[in-house]
CSV table of C-alpha atoms in Angstrom, one decimal:
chain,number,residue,atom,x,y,z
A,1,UNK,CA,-32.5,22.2,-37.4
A,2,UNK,CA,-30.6,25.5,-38.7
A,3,UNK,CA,-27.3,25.0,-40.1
A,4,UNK,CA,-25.8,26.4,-36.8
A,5,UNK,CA,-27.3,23.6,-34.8
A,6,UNK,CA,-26.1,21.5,-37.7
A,7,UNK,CA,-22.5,22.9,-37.4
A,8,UNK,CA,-22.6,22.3,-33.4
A,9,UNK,CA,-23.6,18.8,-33.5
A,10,UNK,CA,-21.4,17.9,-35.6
A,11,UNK,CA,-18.6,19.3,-33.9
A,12,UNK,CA,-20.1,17.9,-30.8
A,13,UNK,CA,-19.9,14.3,-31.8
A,14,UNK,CA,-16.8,14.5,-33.4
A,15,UNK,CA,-15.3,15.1,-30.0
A,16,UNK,CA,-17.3,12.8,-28.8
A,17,UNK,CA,-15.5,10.0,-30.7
A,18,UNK,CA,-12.3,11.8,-30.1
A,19,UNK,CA,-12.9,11.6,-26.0
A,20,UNK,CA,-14.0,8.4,-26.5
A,21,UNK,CA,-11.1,6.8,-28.3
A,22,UNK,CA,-8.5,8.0,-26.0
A,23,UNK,CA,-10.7,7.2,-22.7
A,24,UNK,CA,-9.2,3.5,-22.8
A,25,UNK,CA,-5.9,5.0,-22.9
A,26,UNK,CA,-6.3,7.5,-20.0
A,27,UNK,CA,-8.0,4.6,-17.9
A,28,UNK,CA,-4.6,2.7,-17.8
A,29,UNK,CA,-3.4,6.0,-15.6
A,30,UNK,CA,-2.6,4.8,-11.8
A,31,UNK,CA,-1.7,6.5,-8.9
A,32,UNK,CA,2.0,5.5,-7.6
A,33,UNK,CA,3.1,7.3,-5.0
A,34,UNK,CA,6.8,4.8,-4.4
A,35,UNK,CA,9.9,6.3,-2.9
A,36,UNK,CA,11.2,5.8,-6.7
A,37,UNK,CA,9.1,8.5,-8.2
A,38,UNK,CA,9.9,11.0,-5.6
A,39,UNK,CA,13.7,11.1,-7.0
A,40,UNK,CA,14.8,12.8,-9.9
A,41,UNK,CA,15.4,10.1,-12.6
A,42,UNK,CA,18.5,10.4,-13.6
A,43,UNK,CA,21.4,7.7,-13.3
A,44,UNK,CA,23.3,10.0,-10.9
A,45,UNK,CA,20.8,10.3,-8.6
A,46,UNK,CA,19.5,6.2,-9.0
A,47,UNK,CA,23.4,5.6,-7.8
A,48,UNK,CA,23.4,7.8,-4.8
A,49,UNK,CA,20.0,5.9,-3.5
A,50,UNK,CA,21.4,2.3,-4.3
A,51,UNK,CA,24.7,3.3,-2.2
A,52,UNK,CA,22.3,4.8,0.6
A,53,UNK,CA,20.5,1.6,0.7
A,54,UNK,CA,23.4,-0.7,0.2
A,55,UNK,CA,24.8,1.0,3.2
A,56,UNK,CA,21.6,1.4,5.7
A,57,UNK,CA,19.5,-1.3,3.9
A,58,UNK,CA,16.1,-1.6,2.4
A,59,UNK,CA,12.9,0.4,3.5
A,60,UNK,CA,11.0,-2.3,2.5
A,61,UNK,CA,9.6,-3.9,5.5
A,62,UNK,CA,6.5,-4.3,7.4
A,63,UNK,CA,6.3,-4.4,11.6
A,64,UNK,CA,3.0,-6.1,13.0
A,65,UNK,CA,3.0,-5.4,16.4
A,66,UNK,CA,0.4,-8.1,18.2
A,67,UNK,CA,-0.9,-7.7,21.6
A,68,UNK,CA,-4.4,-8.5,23.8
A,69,UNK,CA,-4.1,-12.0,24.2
A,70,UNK,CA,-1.9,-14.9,26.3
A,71,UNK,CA,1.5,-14.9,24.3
A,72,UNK,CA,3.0,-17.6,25.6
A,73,UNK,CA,0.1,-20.4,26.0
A,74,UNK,CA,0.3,-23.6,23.9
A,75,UNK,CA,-2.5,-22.5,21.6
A,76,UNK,CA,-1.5,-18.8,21.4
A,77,UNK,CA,2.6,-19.9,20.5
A,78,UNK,CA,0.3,-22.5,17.3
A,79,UNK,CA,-1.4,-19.3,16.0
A,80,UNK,CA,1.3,-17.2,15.8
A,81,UNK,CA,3.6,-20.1,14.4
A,82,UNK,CA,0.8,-20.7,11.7
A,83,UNK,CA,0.4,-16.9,11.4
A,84,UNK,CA,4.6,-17.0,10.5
A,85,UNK,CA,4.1,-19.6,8.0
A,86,UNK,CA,1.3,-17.9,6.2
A,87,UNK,CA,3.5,-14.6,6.2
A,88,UNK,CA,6.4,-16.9,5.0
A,89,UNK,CA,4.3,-17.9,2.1
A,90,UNK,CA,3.8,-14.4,0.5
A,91,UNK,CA,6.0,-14.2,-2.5
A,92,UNK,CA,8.5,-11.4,-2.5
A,93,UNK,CA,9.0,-12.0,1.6
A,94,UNK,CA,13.1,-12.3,2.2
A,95,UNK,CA,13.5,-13.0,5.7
A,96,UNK,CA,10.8,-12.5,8.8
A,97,UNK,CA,12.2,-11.6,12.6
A,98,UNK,CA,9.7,-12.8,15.3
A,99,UNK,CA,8.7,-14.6,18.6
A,100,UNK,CA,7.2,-17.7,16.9
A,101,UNK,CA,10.3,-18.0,14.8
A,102,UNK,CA,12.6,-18.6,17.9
A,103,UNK,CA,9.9,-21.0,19.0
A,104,UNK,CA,9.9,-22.6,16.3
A,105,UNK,CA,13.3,-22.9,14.8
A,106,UNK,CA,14.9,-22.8,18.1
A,107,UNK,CA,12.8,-24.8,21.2
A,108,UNK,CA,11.0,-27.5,18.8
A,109,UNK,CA,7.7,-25.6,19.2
A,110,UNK,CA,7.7,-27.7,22.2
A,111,UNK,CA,7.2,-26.3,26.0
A,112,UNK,CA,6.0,-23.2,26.1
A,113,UNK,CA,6.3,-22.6,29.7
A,114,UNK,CA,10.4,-23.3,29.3
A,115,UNK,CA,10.3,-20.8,26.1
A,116,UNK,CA,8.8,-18.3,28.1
A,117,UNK,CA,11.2,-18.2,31.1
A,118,UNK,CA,14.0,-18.3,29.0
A,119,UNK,CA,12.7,-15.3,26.7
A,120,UNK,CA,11.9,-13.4,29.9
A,121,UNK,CA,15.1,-14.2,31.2
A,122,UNK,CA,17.2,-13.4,28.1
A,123,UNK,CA,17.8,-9.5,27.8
A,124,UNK,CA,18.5,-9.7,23.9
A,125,UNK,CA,14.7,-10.6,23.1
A,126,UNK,CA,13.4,-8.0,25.3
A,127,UNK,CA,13.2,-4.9,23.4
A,128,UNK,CA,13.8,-6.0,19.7
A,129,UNK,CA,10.9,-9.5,19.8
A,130,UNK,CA,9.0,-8.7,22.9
A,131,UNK,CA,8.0,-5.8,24.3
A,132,UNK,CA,10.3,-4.7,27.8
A,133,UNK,CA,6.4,-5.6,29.5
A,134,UNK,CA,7.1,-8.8,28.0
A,135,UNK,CA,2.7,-8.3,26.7
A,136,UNK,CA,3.3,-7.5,23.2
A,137,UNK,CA,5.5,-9.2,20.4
A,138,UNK,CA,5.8,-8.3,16.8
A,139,UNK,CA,6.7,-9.5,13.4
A,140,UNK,CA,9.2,-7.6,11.4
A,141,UNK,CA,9.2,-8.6,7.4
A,142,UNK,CA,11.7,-7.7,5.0
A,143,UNK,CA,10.5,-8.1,1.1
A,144,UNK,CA,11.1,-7.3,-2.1
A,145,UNK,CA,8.1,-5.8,-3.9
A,146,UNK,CA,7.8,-5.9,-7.5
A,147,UNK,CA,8.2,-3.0,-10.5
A,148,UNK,CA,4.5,-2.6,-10.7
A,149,UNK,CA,3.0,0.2,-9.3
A,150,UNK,CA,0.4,-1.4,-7.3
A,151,UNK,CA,3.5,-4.0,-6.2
A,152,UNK,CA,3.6,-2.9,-2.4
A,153,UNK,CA,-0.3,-2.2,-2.2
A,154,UNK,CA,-0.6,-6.2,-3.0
A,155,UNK,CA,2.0,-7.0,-0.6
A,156,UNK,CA,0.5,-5.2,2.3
A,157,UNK,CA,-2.5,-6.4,1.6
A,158,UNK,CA,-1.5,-10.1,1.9
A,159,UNK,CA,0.1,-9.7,4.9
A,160,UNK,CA,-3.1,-8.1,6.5
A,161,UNK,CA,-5.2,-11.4,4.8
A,162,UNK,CA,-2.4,-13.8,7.0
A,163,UNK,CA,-2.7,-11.7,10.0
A,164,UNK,CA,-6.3,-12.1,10.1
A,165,UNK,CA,-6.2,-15.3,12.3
A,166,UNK,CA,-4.3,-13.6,14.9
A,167,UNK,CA,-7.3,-11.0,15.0
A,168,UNK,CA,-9.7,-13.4,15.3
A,169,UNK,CA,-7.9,-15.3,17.9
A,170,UNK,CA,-8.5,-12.1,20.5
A,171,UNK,CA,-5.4,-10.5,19.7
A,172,UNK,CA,-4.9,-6.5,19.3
A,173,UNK,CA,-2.9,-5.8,15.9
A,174,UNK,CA,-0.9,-2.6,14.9
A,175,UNK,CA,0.9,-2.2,11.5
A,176,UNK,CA,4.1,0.1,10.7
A,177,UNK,CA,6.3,0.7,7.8
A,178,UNK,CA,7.2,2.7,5.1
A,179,UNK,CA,5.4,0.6,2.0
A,180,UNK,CA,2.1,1.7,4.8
A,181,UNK,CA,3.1,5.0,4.2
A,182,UNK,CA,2.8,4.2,-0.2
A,183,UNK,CA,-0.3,2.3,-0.1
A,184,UNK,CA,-2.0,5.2,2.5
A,185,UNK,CA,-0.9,7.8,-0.3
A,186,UNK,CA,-2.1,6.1,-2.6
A,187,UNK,CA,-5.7,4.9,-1.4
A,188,UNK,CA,-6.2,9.0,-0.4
A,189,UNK,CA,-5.1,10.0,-3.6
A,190,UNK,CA,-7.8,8.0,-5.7
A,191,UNK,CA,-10.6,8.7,-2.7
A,192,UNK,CA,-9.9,12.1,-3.0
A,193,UNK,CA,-10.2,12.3,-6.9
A,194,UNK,CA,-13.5,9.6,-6.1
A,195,UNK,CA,-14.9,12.7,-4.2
A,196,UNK,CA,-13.6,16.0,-5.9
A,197,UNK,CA,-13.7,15.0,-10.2
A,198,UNK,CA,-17.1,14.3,-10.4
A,199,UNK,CA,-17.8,17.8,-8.3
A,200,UNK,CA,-15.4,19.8,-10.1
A,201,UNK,CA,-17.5,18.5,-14.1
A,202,UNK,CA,-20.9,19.4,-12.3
A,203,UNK,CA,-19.7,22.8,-11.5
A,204,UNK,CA,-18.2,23.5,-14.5
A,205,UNK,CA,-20.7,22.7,-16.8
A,206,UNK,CA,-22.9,24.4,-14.5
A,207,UNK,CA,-20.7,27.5,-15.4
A,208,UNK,CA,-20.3,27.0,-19.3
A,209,UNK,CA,-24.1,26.6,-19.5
A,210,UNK,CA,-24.5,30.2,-17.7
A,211,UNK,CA,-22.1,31.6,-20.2
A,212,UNK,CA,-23.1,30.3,-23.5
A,213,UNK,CA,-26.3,29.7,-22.6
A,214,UNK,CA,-26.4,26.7,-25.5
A,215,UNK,CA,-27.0,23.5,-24.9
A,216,UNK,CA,-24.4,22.6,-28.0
A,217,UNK,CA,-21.7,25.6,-27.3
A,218,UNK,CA,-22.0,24.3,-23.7
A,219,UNK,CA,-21.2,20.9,-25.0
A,220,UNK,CA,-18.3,21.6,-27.6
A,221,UNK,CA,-16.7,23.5,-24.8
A,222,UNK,CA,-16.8,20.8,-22.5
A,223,UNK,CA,-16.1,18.1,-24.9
A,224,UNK,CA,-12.3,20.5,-25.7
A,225,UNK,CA,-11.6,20.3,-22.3
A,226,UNK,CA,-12.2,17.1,-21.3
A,227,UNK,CA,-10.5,15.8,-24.7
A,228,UNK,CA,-7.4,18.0,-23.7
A,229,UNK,CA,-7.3,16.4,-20.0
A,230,UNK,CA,-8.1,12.9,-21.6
A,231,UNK,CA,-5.2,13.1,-24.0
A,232,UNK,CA,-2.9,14.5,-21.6
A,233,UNK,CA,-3.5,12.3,-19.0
């Protein structure tokens, strides 16, 4: 090996380690796309957003709109009650609007034909619990995530692992709400960088190997790029 080759390799390993060394630190990187980091942080501006939701409340909530299968028989009223329960379980969860709530903090859970006359014939469910067809309901949950990024991703996803039931039980399920809106953002973010990083290296080494046309300058050049992204990120 000439001292050239020598004088590569060496270089070539040395950012090697370098890349290597800050790789556990870049690894710790996450994607967080909350309504937080889209403000300018500065005390000013974290006041103005605690007064706007102080005044029009918290966009933390989840609506499961359920539909597809007999609302108001004895064993539909049981799973959505036992659905409610499982969403009342879920840490972080402050308060949960819903048909199986009235049913069961209000009639007993008992006599589901008298609960559905009297929801049918009450305007004030019709609209905000029950749809005005009176063949879809919904749940509407209010939570408190936590300060971790991936906070609202876990929430959402335990409220899809309580809902479950109600999909297996026949019925048709439809989720809305802003933390949907994080987690979506988030999950495209990470496939997207899945699909196009790995692309992006193969292509330019690709390049760097037409230009230098050295297996070791090809290397070294790659290695100073990647250790500037690594260090940055």
């Amino acid at each position: 090996m000439c001292s050239s080759d020598l004088r590569w390799l060496v270089v070539a390993i040395a950012l090697l380690a370098a890349l290597l060394g800050l790789s556990g630190f870049a690894a710790r990187l996450r994607v967080d796309n909350r309504i937080e980091q889209w403000l300018v942080q500065s005390p000013e501006t974290a006041k103005h957003y605690a007064e706007f939701r102080e005044r029009f409340g918290s966009d933390e909530y989840v609506m499961v709109m359920y539909r597809g299968a007999p609302l108001f028989s004895a064993e539909g009223l049981e799973q959505q009650v036992q659905t409610l329960e499982a969403l009342e379980k879920i840490a972080g969860v402050q308060w949960i609007l819903s048909l199986p709530g009235v049913y069961r903090d209000v009639f007993g859970a008992e006599n589901p034909e008298s609960f559905r006359d009297d929801v049918a014939a009450t305007p004030f469910y019709t609209g905000s619990l029950l749809s005005p067809g009176k063949d879809a309901a919904a749940y509407l949950i209010s939570f408190t995530p936590g300060s971790a990024p991936d906070a609202r991703a876990a929430m959402v996803h335990a409220i899809e692992a309580a809902i479950t039931p109600l999909r297996t039980a026949g019925y048709e399920l439809h989720l809305a709400g802003p933390p949907l809106l994080n987690v979506a953002l988030d999950e495209s973010s990470r496939s997207a960088a899945a699909r196009s990083f790995p692309l992006a290296v193969c292509l330019s080494l690709a390049v760097l190997a037409l230009l230098f046309r050295s297996v070791w300058a090809t290397a070294v050049a790659a290695g100073c790029a990647a250790l500037a992204t690594t260090a940055t990120l």
